[in-house]
CSV table of C-alpha atoms in Angstrom, one decimal:
chain,number,residue,atom,x,y,z
G,764,MET,CA,19.4,-8.9,13.4
G,765,SER,CA,16.5,-8.3,16.2
G,766,GLU,CA,13.1,-7.6,16.3
G,767,LEU,CA,12.4,-4.7,18.5
G,768,PRO,CA,9.1,-3.0,19.2
G,769,LEU,CA,7.6,0.2,18.6
G,770,THR,CA,5.8,1.6,21.4
G,771,MET,CA,2.9,4.2,21.4
G,772,PRO,CA,5.4,7.6,22.4
G,773,LYS,CA,4.4,10.1,24.9
G,774,MET,CA,4.3,13.0,22.8
G,775,SER,CA,2.8,15.6,24.9
G,776,MET,CA,2.8,16.0,29.0
G,777,THR,CA,-1.1,15.2,29.1
G,778,MET,CA,-0.9,12.2,26.7
G,779,GLU,CA,-2.1,8.8,28.3
G,780,GLU,CA,-2.9,6.9,25.2
G,781,GLY,CA,-3.1,7.5,21.5
G,782,THR,CA,-5.2,6.6,18.6
G,783,MET,CA,-4.1,4.8,15.7
G,784,VAL,CA,-4.9,7.1,12.4
G,785,ALA,CA,-2.6,5.3,9.6
G,786,TRP,CA,0.3,4.1,8.7
G,787,LEU,CA,2.7,5.8,6.6
G,788,LYS,CA,4.8,2.5,5.5
G,789,GLN,CA,4.0,-1.0,5.5
G,790,GLU,CA,5.3,-4.6,6.7
G,791,GLY,CA,8.1,-5.2,4.5
G,792,ASP,CA,8.9,-1.4,3.7
G,793,SER,CA,12.6,0.0,4.9
G,794,VAL,CA,12.5,3.2,7.6
G,795,ARG,CA,15.4,4.8,8.8
G,796,SER,CA,15.5,6.1,11.9
G,797,GLY,CA,14.2,9.5,12.6
G,798,GLU,CA,11.7,8.9,9.2
G,799,PRO,CA,7.8,9.2,10.3
G,800,ILE,CA,6.4,5.7,10.1
G,801,CYS,CA,2.7,6.2,11.3
G,802,GLU,CA,0.3,8.8,12.4
G,803,VAL,CA,-1.6,8.9,15.8
G,804,ALA,CA,-3.8,10.9,17.5
G,805,THR,CA,-3.0,12.5,20.9
G,806,ASP,CA,-4.9,14.6,23.3
G,807,LYS,CA,-6.2,17.4,20.8
G,808,VAL,CA,-4.0,16.7,17.8
G,809,ASP,CA,-2.9,14.4,15.0
G,810,MET,CA,1.0,13.9,14.8
G,811,GLU,CA,3.5,11.7,13.1
G,812,VAL,CA,6.2,8.8,15.1
G,813,GLU,CA,9.3,8.8,13.8
G,814,SER,CA,11.3,5.5,13.7
G,815,PRO,CA,13.7,5.3,16.3
G,816,PHE,CA,15.9,3.3,14.1
G,817,ASP,CA,17.0,2.0,11.1
G,818,GLY,CA,15.2,-1.4,10.1
G,819,VAL,CA,12.3,-2.8,8.2
G,820,LEU,CA,8.8,-2.5,9.7
G,821,ALA,CA,8.5,-6.3,10.0
G,822,ARG,CA,5.2,-6.5,11.8
G,823,ILE,CA,2.3,-4.2,12.0
G,824,ILE,CA,0.1,-4.6,15.3
G,825,ALA,CA,-2.1,-1.3,15.9
G,826,GLN,CA,-4.7,-0.6,13.1
G,827,PRO,CA,-6.6,2.6,12.0
G,828,ASP,CA,-8.9,3.3,15.3
G,829,ASP,CA,-6.9,1.2,17.6
G,830,VAL,CA,-6.4,2.9,21.2
G,831,TYR,CA,-3.4,2.5,22.7
G,832,ALA,CA,-1.8,3.1,26.2
G,833,VAL,CA,1.5,5.3,26.0
G,834,GLY,CA,4.0,2.8,26.1
G,835,ASP,CA,2.1,-0.2,24.2
G,836,THR,CA,3.6,-1.7,21.6
G,837,ILE,CA,1.9,-0.8,18.0
G,838,ALA,CA,4.8,-2.7,15.5
G,839,PHE,CA,7.8,-4.2,15.3
G,840,ILE,CA,10.7,-3.7,13.8
G,841,THR,CA,13.5,-5.9,12.5
G,842,THR,CA,16.9,-3.8,12.7
G,843,GLU,CA,20.3,-4.3,14.0
G,844,ALA,CA,20.2,-1.5,16.4
G,845,ASP,CA,20.4,-2.4,20.2
G,846,ASP,CA,17.5,-2.0,22.2
G,847,LEU,CA,17.9,1.0,24.5
G,848,LEU,CA,14.5,-0.1,26.4
G,849,GLY,CA,15.3,-3.6,27.2
G,850,GLY,CA,11.8,-5.0,26.6
G,851,LEU,CA,10.5,-2.2,29.5
G,852,PHE,CA,7.1,-2.1,27.4
G,853,ASP,CA,7.3,-5.3,25.6
G,854,GLU,CA,3.8,-7.3,26.1
G,855,PRO,CA,3.9,-11.1,26.9
G,856,VAL,CA,5.2,-13.2,24.3
G,857,VAL,CA,2.8,-15.6,22.6
G,858,GLU,CA,5.0,-19.0,22.6
G,859,ALA,CA,3.1,-21.6,20.0
G,860,PRO,CA,3.3,-25.1,21.4
G,861,ALA,CA,5.5,-27.7,20.1
G,862,ALA,CA,2.7,-29.7,18.7
G,863,VAL,CA,1.2,-26.8,16.4
G,864,ALA,CA,4.8,-26.6,14.8
G,865,ALA,CA,4.5,-30.2,14.3
G,866,ASP,CA,1.1,-30.3,12.4
G,867,ALA,CA,2.2,-26.8,10.5
G,868,ALA,CA,1.9,-28.9,6.8
G,869,LEU,CA,-1.4,-30.3,7.6
G,870,PRO,CA,-4.3,-28.6,6.2
G,871,VAL,CA,-6.2,-26.5,8.8
G,872,ALA,CA,-9.4,-24.0,8.6
G,873,ALA,CA,-9.6,-20.7,8.4
G,874,PRO,CA,-8.2,-19.2,11.9
G,875,ALA,CA,-10.4,-19.4,14.9
G,876,PRO,CA,-10.1,-18.1,18.3
G,877,ILE,CA,-8.0,-20.4,20.6
G,878,ALA,CA,-10.0,-21.8,23.6
G,879,THR,CA,-7.5,-21.6,26.3
G,880,GLY,CA,-4.5,-20.1,27.2
G,881,TRP,CA,-3.5,-16.1,26.3
G,882,ILE,CA,-5.0,-14.2,23.7
G,883,PRO,CA,-3.4,-11.8,21.4
G,884,ALA,CA,-5.3,-9.1,21.9
G,885,VAL,CA,-4.8,-4.8,21.7
G,886,PRO,CA,-5.0,-3.7,24.9
G,887,ALA,CA,-8.0,-1.3,24.2
G,888,ALA,CA,-10.0,-4.8,23.2
G,889,ARG,CA,-9.0,-6.5,26.0
G,890,SER,CA,-10.1,-3.6,28.3
G,891,ALA,CA,-13.9,-3.4,26.1
G,892,ALA,CA,-14.2,-6.8,26.7
G,893,GLU,CA,-13.7,-7.3,30.3
G,894,THR,CA,-16.0,-4.0,30.8
G,895,ALA,CA,-18.4,-5.9,28.4
G,896,GLY,CA,-18.1,-8.9,30.5
G,897,ILE,CA,-17.1,-11.1,27.3
G,898,ASP,CA,-14.4,-14.1,27.0
G,899,LEU,CA,-12.0,-12.9,24.7
G,900,ALA,CA,-11.9,-16.5,23.6
G,901,THR,CA,-15.3,-16.5,22.3
G,902,VAL,CA,-14.3,-13.6,20.0
G,903,THR,CA,-13.3,-14.1,16.3
G,904,PRO,CA,-9.8,-12.3,15.8
G,905,THR,CA,-9.7,-9.9,12.5
G,906,GLY,CA,-6.0,-8.4,13.4
G,907,PRO,CA,-2.6,-9.4,12.3
G,908,ASP,CA,-1.8,-12.7,13.8
G,909,ASN,CA,-5.2,-13.6,15.1
G,910,THR,CA,-5.4,-10.2,17.1
G,911,VAL,CA,-8.3,-9.3,18.7
G,912,ARG,CA,-9.3,-5.6,17.6
G,913,VAL,CA,-11.8,-3.2,19.2
G,914,ALA,CA,-14.0,-3.7,15.8
G,915,ASP,CA,-13.8,-7.5,16.8
G,916,VAL,CA,-15.0,-7.1,20.7
G,917,GLU,CA,-17.7,-4.9,19.4
G,918,ALA,CA,-18.9,-7.5,16.9
G,919,ALA,CA,-19.4,-10.1,19.6
G,920,THR,CA,-21.2,-7.5,21.5
G,921,ALA,CA,-24.4,-6.6,19.4
G,922,ALA,CA,-24.3,-10.5,18.2
G,923,PRO,CA,-27.5,-12.1,19.9
G,924,ALA,CA,-26.3,-15.1,22.4
G,925,ALA,CA,-27.4,-18.4,21.2
G,926,PRO,CA,-30.4,-19.9,23.2
G,927,VAL,CA,-28.7,-23.2,25.0
G,928,ALA,CA,-32.3,-25.5,25.0
G,929,ALA,CA,-32.9,-24.8,21.4
G,930,PRO,CA,-30.0,-24.0,18.9
G,931,VAL,CA,-31.2,-22.3,16.0
G,932,ALA,CA,-31.3,-24.1,12.8
G,933,PRO,CA,-28.8,-22.9,10.4
G,934,ALA,CA,-31.0,-22.7,7.5
G,935,ALA,CA,-32.7,-19.3,6.7
G,936,PRO,CA,-30.6,-17.1,9.1
G,937,VAL,CA,-32.5,-13.5,10.0
G,938,ALA,CA,-30.1,-10.8,10.9
G,939,PRO,CA,-31.3,-9.7,14.0
G,940,ALA,CA,-32.6,-5.6,14.5
G,941,VAL,CA,-30.5,-3.2,16.1
G,942,VAL,CA,-32.2,-2.1,19.4
G,943,PRO,CA,-30.6,-0.7,22.4
G,944,THR,CA,-32.0,-2.3,25.7
G,945,ALA,CA,-31.2,-1.7,29.1
G,946,ALA,CA,-29.5,-5.0,29.5
G,947,ALA,CA,-27.4,-4.0,26.6
G,948,PRO,CA,-23.3,-3.3,27.7
G,949,VAL,CA,-21.7,-0.1,27.0
G,950,ALA,CA,-18.7,0.6,25.7
G,951,PRO,CA,-15.9,2.6,27.8
G,952,ALA,CA,-16.0,6.2,26.3
G,953,ALA,CA,-12.0,6.0,25.9
G,954,VAL,CA,-12.7,3.1,22.8
G,955,PRO,CA,-13.7,4.9,19.7
G,956,THR,CA,-16.3,3.0,18.0
G,957,PRO,CA,-16.0,2.5,14.4
G,958,ALA,CA,-18.5,3.6,11.5
G,959,ALA,CA,-18.6,0.1,10.8
G,960,PRO,CA,-17.2,-3.2,11.4
G,961,THR,CA,-15.1,-5.0,8.9
G,962,ALA,CA,-15.8,-8.6,10.1
G,963,ALA,CA,-18.8,-10.0,12.4
G,964,PRO,CA,-19.1,-13.4,11.4
G,965,ALA,CA,-21.1,-14.5,14.9
G,966,VAL,CA,-24.4,-12.6,13.3
G,967,ALA,CA,-26.0,-13.9,10.3
G,968,ALA,CA,-26.0,-12.2,7.3
G,969,ALA,CA,-29.0,-10.6,5.7
G,970,PRO,CA,-30.4,-10.8,2.6
G,971,ALA,CA,-28.2,-9.0,0.2
G,972,ALA,CA,-30.9,-6.3,-1.0
G,973,ALA,CA,-31.4,-5.2,2.7
G,974,ALA,CA,-27.7,-4.9,3.1
G,975,ALA,CA,-26.5,-1.5,3.8
G,976,PRO,CA,-22.5,-0.5,2.2
G,977,ALA,CA,-20.1,0.3,5.1
G,978,PRO,CA,-20.1,4.2,5.4
G,979,ALA,CA,-16.6,6.2,4.3
G,980,VAL,CA,-15.2,7.4,7.4
G,981,ASP,CA,-14.4,11.6,7.2
G,982,PRO,CA,-10.7,11.8,8.0
G,983,VAL,CA,-11.6,15.9,9.1
G,984,GLU,CA,-14.7,14.2,11.3
G,985,ALA,CA,-13.2,11.5,13.0
G,986,ARG,CA,-10.3,14.2,14.3
G,987,ARG,CA,-13.1,16.3,15.4
G,988,LEU,CA,-15.1,13.5,16.9
G,989,ARG,CA,-11.3,12.5,19.2
G,990,THR,CA,-11.0,16.5,20.0
G,991,ARG,CA,-15.1,17.0,21.5
G,992,LYS,CA,-14.0,13.7,23.6
G,993,GLN,CA,-11.1,15.5,24.8
G,994,VAL,CA,-13.0,18.6,25.3
G,995,ALA,CA,-15.3,17.2,27.1
G,996,LYS,CA,-12.9,14.9,29.6
G,997,VAL,CA,-11.3,18.0,30.2
G,998,MET,CA,-14.4,20.4,30.7
G,999,SER,CA,-15.9,17.4,32.9
G,1000,ALA,CA,-12.8,18.2,35.5
G,1001,SER,CA,-13.4,21.5,34.8
G,1002,ALA,CA,-16.8,21.7,36.3
G,1003,LEU,CA,-15.4,20.1,39.7
G,1004,VAL,CA,-13.3,23.0,40.0
G,1005,PRO,CA,-14.9,25.9,42.5
G,1006,GLN,CA,-14.3,28.4,40.0
G,1007,PHE,CA,-16.3,32.6,39.8
G,1008,THR,CA,-15.0,35.0,36.8
G,1009,ALA,CA,-14.7,38.9,37.6
G,1010,TYR,CA,-15.4,41.3,35.0
G,1011,VAL,CA,-14.3,44.9,33.5
G,1012,ASP,CA,-14.6,47.3,30.7
G,1013,LEU,CA,-10.8,48.5,29.0
G,1014,ASP,CA,-10.7,51.7,27.4
G,1015,LEU,CA,-8.2,51.1,24.4
G,1016,SER,CA,-8.6,54.7,23.6
G,1017,ALA,CA,-4.7,55.2,24.4
G,1018,LEU,CA,-3.7,51.4,22.7
G,1019,ALA,CA,-5.7,52.3,19.5
G,1020,ALA,CA,-4.1,55.4,18.8
G,1021,VAL,CA,-0.2,54.1,18.8
G,1022,ARG,CA,-1.1,50.2,17.7
G,1023,LYS,CA,-0.9,50.8,14.2
G,1024,THR,CA,2.5,52.6,14.7
G,1025,THR,CA,4.5,52.4,17.9
G,1026,LEU,CA,3.1,48.9,18.5
G,1027,GLY,CA,3.6,47.8,14.8
G,1028,GLY,CA,0.3,46.8,14.0
G,1029,ALA,CA,0.2,43.8,16.6
G,1030,SER,CA,-3.3,42.4,17.0
G,1031,TRP,CA,-5.9,42.5,19.9
G,1032,THR,CA,-4.9,39.0,20.7
G,1033,ALA,CA,-1.2,39.6,21.3
G,1034,LEU,CA,-1.2,42.4,23.0
G,1035,PHE,CA,-4.0,41.3,25.6
G,1036,VAL,CA,-1.9,37.7,26.0
G,1037,ARG,CA,1.1,40.3,26.4
G,1038,ALA,CA,-0.7,42.3,29.1
G,1039,GLN,CA,-2.3,39.1,30.7
G,1040,ALA,CA,1.4,37.8,31.0
G,1041,ILE,CA,2.6,40.6,32.8
G,1042,ALA,CA,-0.3,40.6,34.6
G,1043,LEU,CA,0.4,37.2,36.0
G,1044,ALA,CA,4.2,38.0,36.4
G,1045,GLU,CA,3.3,40.9,38.7
G,1046,ASN,CA,0.3,38.8,40.3
G,1047,ALA,CA,2.0,35.8,41.4
G,1048,ALA,CA,-0.6,34.9,43.5
G,1049,LEU,CA,-2.4,33.6,40.4
G,1050,ASN,CA,0.3,32.0,38.8
G,1051,GLY,CA,-0.2,28.8,41.1
G,1052,THR,CA,-1.6,25.3,40.7
G,1053,TRP,CA,-4.0,23.5,43.6
G,1054,THR,CA,-2.8,20.9,44.9
G,1055,ASP,CA,-3.7,18.5,47.8
G,1056,GLY,CA,-0.7,20.2,50.1
G,1057,GLY,CA,-1.8,23.8,49.2
G,1058,VAL,CA,-0.7,26.2,46.4
G,1059,ALA,CA,2.0,25.3,44.3
G,1060,ALA,CA,4.0,27.9,42.7
G,1061,ASN,CA,5.0,27.9,39.0
G,1062,GLU,CA,8.2,28.8,37.7
G,1063,HIS,CA,7.2,29.9,34.4
G,1064,ILE,CA,3.9,31.6,32.8
G,1065,GLY,CA,2.2,29.6,29.8
G,1066,ILE,CA,-0.9,31.2,28.4
G,1067,ALA,CA,-2.8,28.7,26.8
G,1068,LEU,CA,-4.2,30.1,23.2
G,1069,ALA,CA,-7.7,28.9,22.4
G,1070,ILE,CA,-7.9,28.9,18.5
G,1071,ASP,CA,-10.6,27.9,16.3
G,1072,SER,CA,-9.1,25.3,14.5
G,1073,PRO,CA,-11.0,22.5,11.3
G,1074,SER,CA,-10.5,19.7,13.9
G,1075,GLY,CA,-12.3,22.1,17.0
G,1076,LEU,CA,-10.5,23.9,19.9
G,1077,ILE,CA,-7.0,23.6,20.8
G,1078,ALA,CA,-4.8,25.5,22.5
G,1079,PRO,CA,-1.2,25.4,21.8
G,1080,VAL,CA,0.9,27.3,25.1
G,1081,LEU,CA,2.9,30.3,24.9
G,1082,THR,CA,5.6,30.4,27.1
G,1083,ASN,CA,6.9,33.5,29.1
G,1084,SER,CA,5.1,35.8,27.0
G,1085,HIS,CA,5.9,38.7,29.3
G,1086,GLU,CA,9.6,38.5,28.3
G,1087,GLY,CA,11.4,39.3,24.7
G,1088,THR,CA,9.6,42.2,22.9
G,1089,LEU,CA,5.9,42.6,21.4
G,1090,ALA,CA,7.3,42.2,18.0
G,1091,GLU,CA,8.5,38.4,18.8
G,1092,LEU,CA,5.4,37.5,20.9
G,1093,VAL,CA,3.1,38.9,17.4
G,1094,ALA,CA,5.6,36.5,15.1
G,1095,GLU,CA,5.3,33.4,17.6
G,1096,ILE,CA,1.3,33.6,17.9
G,1097,ALA,CA,1.2,33.7,13.8
G,1098,THR,CA,3.4,30.8,13.7
G,1099,VAL,CA,0.8,28.5,16.4
G,1100,VAL,CA,-1.9,29.8,14.7
G,1101,ASP,CA,-0.6,28.7,11.4
G,1102,GLU,CA,0.4,25.6,12.2
G,1103,THR,CA,-2.6,24.5,14.6
G,1104,ARG,CA,-4.7,25.2,11.4
G,1105,ASN,CA,-2.3,23.2,9.0
G,1106,GLY,CA,-2.4,20.1,11.5
G,1107,THR,CA,1.5,20.4,12.1
G,1108,LEU,CA,1.5,22.1,15.2
G,1109,PRO,CA,4.9,20.4,17.7
G,1110,PRO,CA,3.3,18.4,21.0
G,1111,ALA,CA,5.4,20.4,23.2
G,1112,ARG,CA,3.6,22.8,22.5
G,1113,LEU,CA,0.5,21.2,24.1
G,1114,GLY,CA,2.0,21.1,27.5
G,1115,GLY,CA,2.9,23.4,30.3
G,1116,GLY,CA,0.1,26.0,30.4
G,1117,THR,CA,-0.9,28.2,33.5
G,1118,SER,CA,-3.5,30.6,32.4
G,1119,VAL,CA,-5.7,30.1,29.1
G,1120,PHE,CA,-6.8,33.5,26.7
G,1121,SER,CA,-9.7,32.8,24.6
G,1122,ASN,CA,-10.8,35.7,22.6
G,1123,LEU,CA,-14.5,35.5,21.1
G,1124,GLY,CA,-14.7,39.4,19.8
G,1125,GLY,CA,-13.9,38.8,16.2
G,1126,PHE,CA,-17.6,36.3,16.4
G,1127,GLY,CA,-19.3,40.1,17.7
G,1128,VAL,CA,-19.6,38.5,21.1
G,1129,GLU,CA,-19.7,41.1,24.0
G,1130,SER,CA,-18.6,39.7,26.8
G,1131,PHE,CA,-18.3,35.4,28.3
G,1132,ASN,CA,-16.7,33.6,31.2
G,1133,ALA,CA,-13.9,31.4,30.0
G,1134,LEU,CA,-13.8,27.5,31.8
G,1135,LEU,CA,-10.7,26.9,33.6
G,1136,THR,CA,-8.4,24.4,32.1
G,1137,PRO,CA,-7.4,21.9,35.2
G,1138,PRO,CA,-4.7,22.4,36.9
G,1139,GLN,CA,-4.3,26.2,35.2
G,1140,SER,CA,-5.7,28.6,37.7
G,1141,THR,CA,-6.5,31.3,35.9
G,1142,ALA,CA,-8.8,31.8,32.2
G,1143,LEU,CA,-8.7,35.4,30.3
G,1144,SER,CA,-11.6,36.1,28.2
G,1145,SER,CA,-11.8,39.1,25.8
G,1146,GLY,CA,-15.2,40.1,24.2
G,1147,ALA,CA,-15.5,42.3,20.9
G,1148,VAL,CA,-13.0,45.5,20.7
G,1149,LYS,CA,-15.6,48.4,19.8
G,1150,PRO,CA,-16.8,51.8,20.0
G,1151,ARG,CA,-18.8,52.4,23.3
G,1152,MET,CA,-20.5,55.2,25.7
G,1153,ARG,CA,-18.3,55.7,28.4
G,1154,VAL,CA,-19.1,57.8,31.4
G,1155,PHE,CA,-16.0,59.8,33.1
G,1156,ALA,CA,-15.2,60.3,36.8
G,1157,ASP,CA,-15.7,63.9,36.2
G,1158,GLY,CA,-19.6,62.9,35.1
G,1159,THR,CA,-18.6,63.7,31.4
G,1160,PHE,CA,-19.4,61.5,29.0
G,1161,GLY,CA,-18.5,60.4,25.4
G,1162,VAL,CA,-17.5,57.6,23.1
G,1163,ARG,CA,-14.4,55.2,23.9
G,1164,LEU,CA,-13.0,52.4,22.0
G,1165,SER,CA,-14.0,49.5,24.7
G,1166,CYS,CA,-13.4,45.6,25.3
G,1167,THR,CA,-15.0,43.2,28.4
G,1168,ILE,CA,-12.6,41.1,29.7
G,1169,GLY,CA,-13.5,38.7,32.1
G,1170,LEU,CA,-10.9,36.7,34.5
G,1171,THR,CA,-12.3,33.4,35.7
G,1172,VAL,CA,-10.3,32.2,38.7
G,1173,ASP,CA,-9.9,29.3,40.9
G,1174,HIS,CA,-10.9,29.7,43.9
G,1175,ARG,CA,-8.9,27.5,45.8
G,1176,VAL,CA,-6.1,29.1,44.7
G,1177,ALA,CA,-7.2,32.6,45.2
G,1178,ASP,CA,-9.9,35.6,46.1
G,1179,GLY,CA,-11.9,38.0,44.3
G,1180,ALA,CA,-9.9,40.4,45.7
G,1181,ASP,CA,-6.7,38.8,43.8
G,1182,ALA,CA,-8.8,38.9,41.0
G,1183,ALA,CA,-9.5,42.3,41.2
G,1184,ARG,CA,-5.9,43.5,41.4
G,1185,MET,CA,-5.0,41.8,38.4
G,1186,LEU,CA,-7.8,43.4,36.0
G,1187,ALA,CA,-6.6,46.3,37.7
G,1188,THR,CA,-2.8,45.6,36.7
G,1189,ILE,CA,-4.4,45.0,33.0
G,1190,THR,CA,-6.6,48.0,33.1
G,1191,ASN,CA,-3.6,50.0,33.6
G,1192,LEU,CA,-1.1,48.0,31.0
G,1193,VAL,CA,-3.6,49.2,28.4
G,1194,ALA,CA,-3.5,53.0,29.2
G,1195,THR,CA,0.6,53.3,29.1
G,1196,PRO,CA,1.0,51.1,25.9
G,1197,GLU,CA,4.7,51.7,26.1
G,1198,ARG,CA,4.8,49.2,29.3
G,1199,LEU,CA,3.5,46.4,26.2
G,1200,LEU,CA,6.7,46.9,24.3
């Protein structure tokens, strides 16, 4: 039998770290290969992590809300399986000094931080301590095996330093008021702050009447917070991309005439995604990615479909939607929407996007510009489908079912004329419905 590490897996192409959400197994429980063992939050969704082999969950390292980089050890499993990773992702092993083993039978006080040598700490806690300028040896650990957690570092950060010249007498401790100051260290953005630390021994206890109960953490709100942080990260990167948006009004009369018959009742979203994919295939200049060496062509078309989920905006990717049939695309969209809103979206669905489709027409929005999601170079927005007065080329006018779409383009990849050509392709597609089948 050997004790092998369970590491934070890379569950999507963009995933660099994961947040522990909950353990589905406890220490001492038997686990089987492929059995869900815990739940972690990836870039935008919560996913189950499966055990890589049969055995027993020996030690849990990662605690809820702890942030771990891909490849970091989150637990250990006792198993008879071989370690195929060969210790590639192992963390430094803390060897107990011989003197400690000899004195193991002696009565000891409660666990205290180790003053010298290696201090066991989760990676996120170690990073937080470095940022705040805190020596891990001064932090009281509350994790398994005296491991320092993020909450421990935050407790030490919030605790006031005792004056050297005049130490405070132990009598009548007073809880310090929590007042932000310019000198207060700022926690790194990548480390989520728990609602209330489970232990803060460095801070004196307030009188019982003034003590406030620790607030309960709403799982839905926690997921929304993680999603907002990811959206903020992506949109901050988007702001650095020189981008423009071109608009066109589509006459949907031809589509409307056959949508519920020849087109099988396909939704407007399915029809626009189909048109977008075909247009990208016919305008290859817009299906590239900007790199240091210039524009790199993508070998596939991946449309990230923006979906409003209970935890916020999530965009699963539809690959090569210009191929196959319209009916197959309709079924695929129904599946990913259901998976996204139920929290069962496979991680593979979050990678491989080359463009975005966002539809706010159902909310009554007439038009808007969808921002780029780097490294994707285009994004198509769709407003409300509704009857509008139109003036035709011969000077006549009348009411037609219309929709305003906007094409946002990375100006490093393509120019306005390229955008105009793609919009002209989409205009032609909706005027000839048989091309969308």
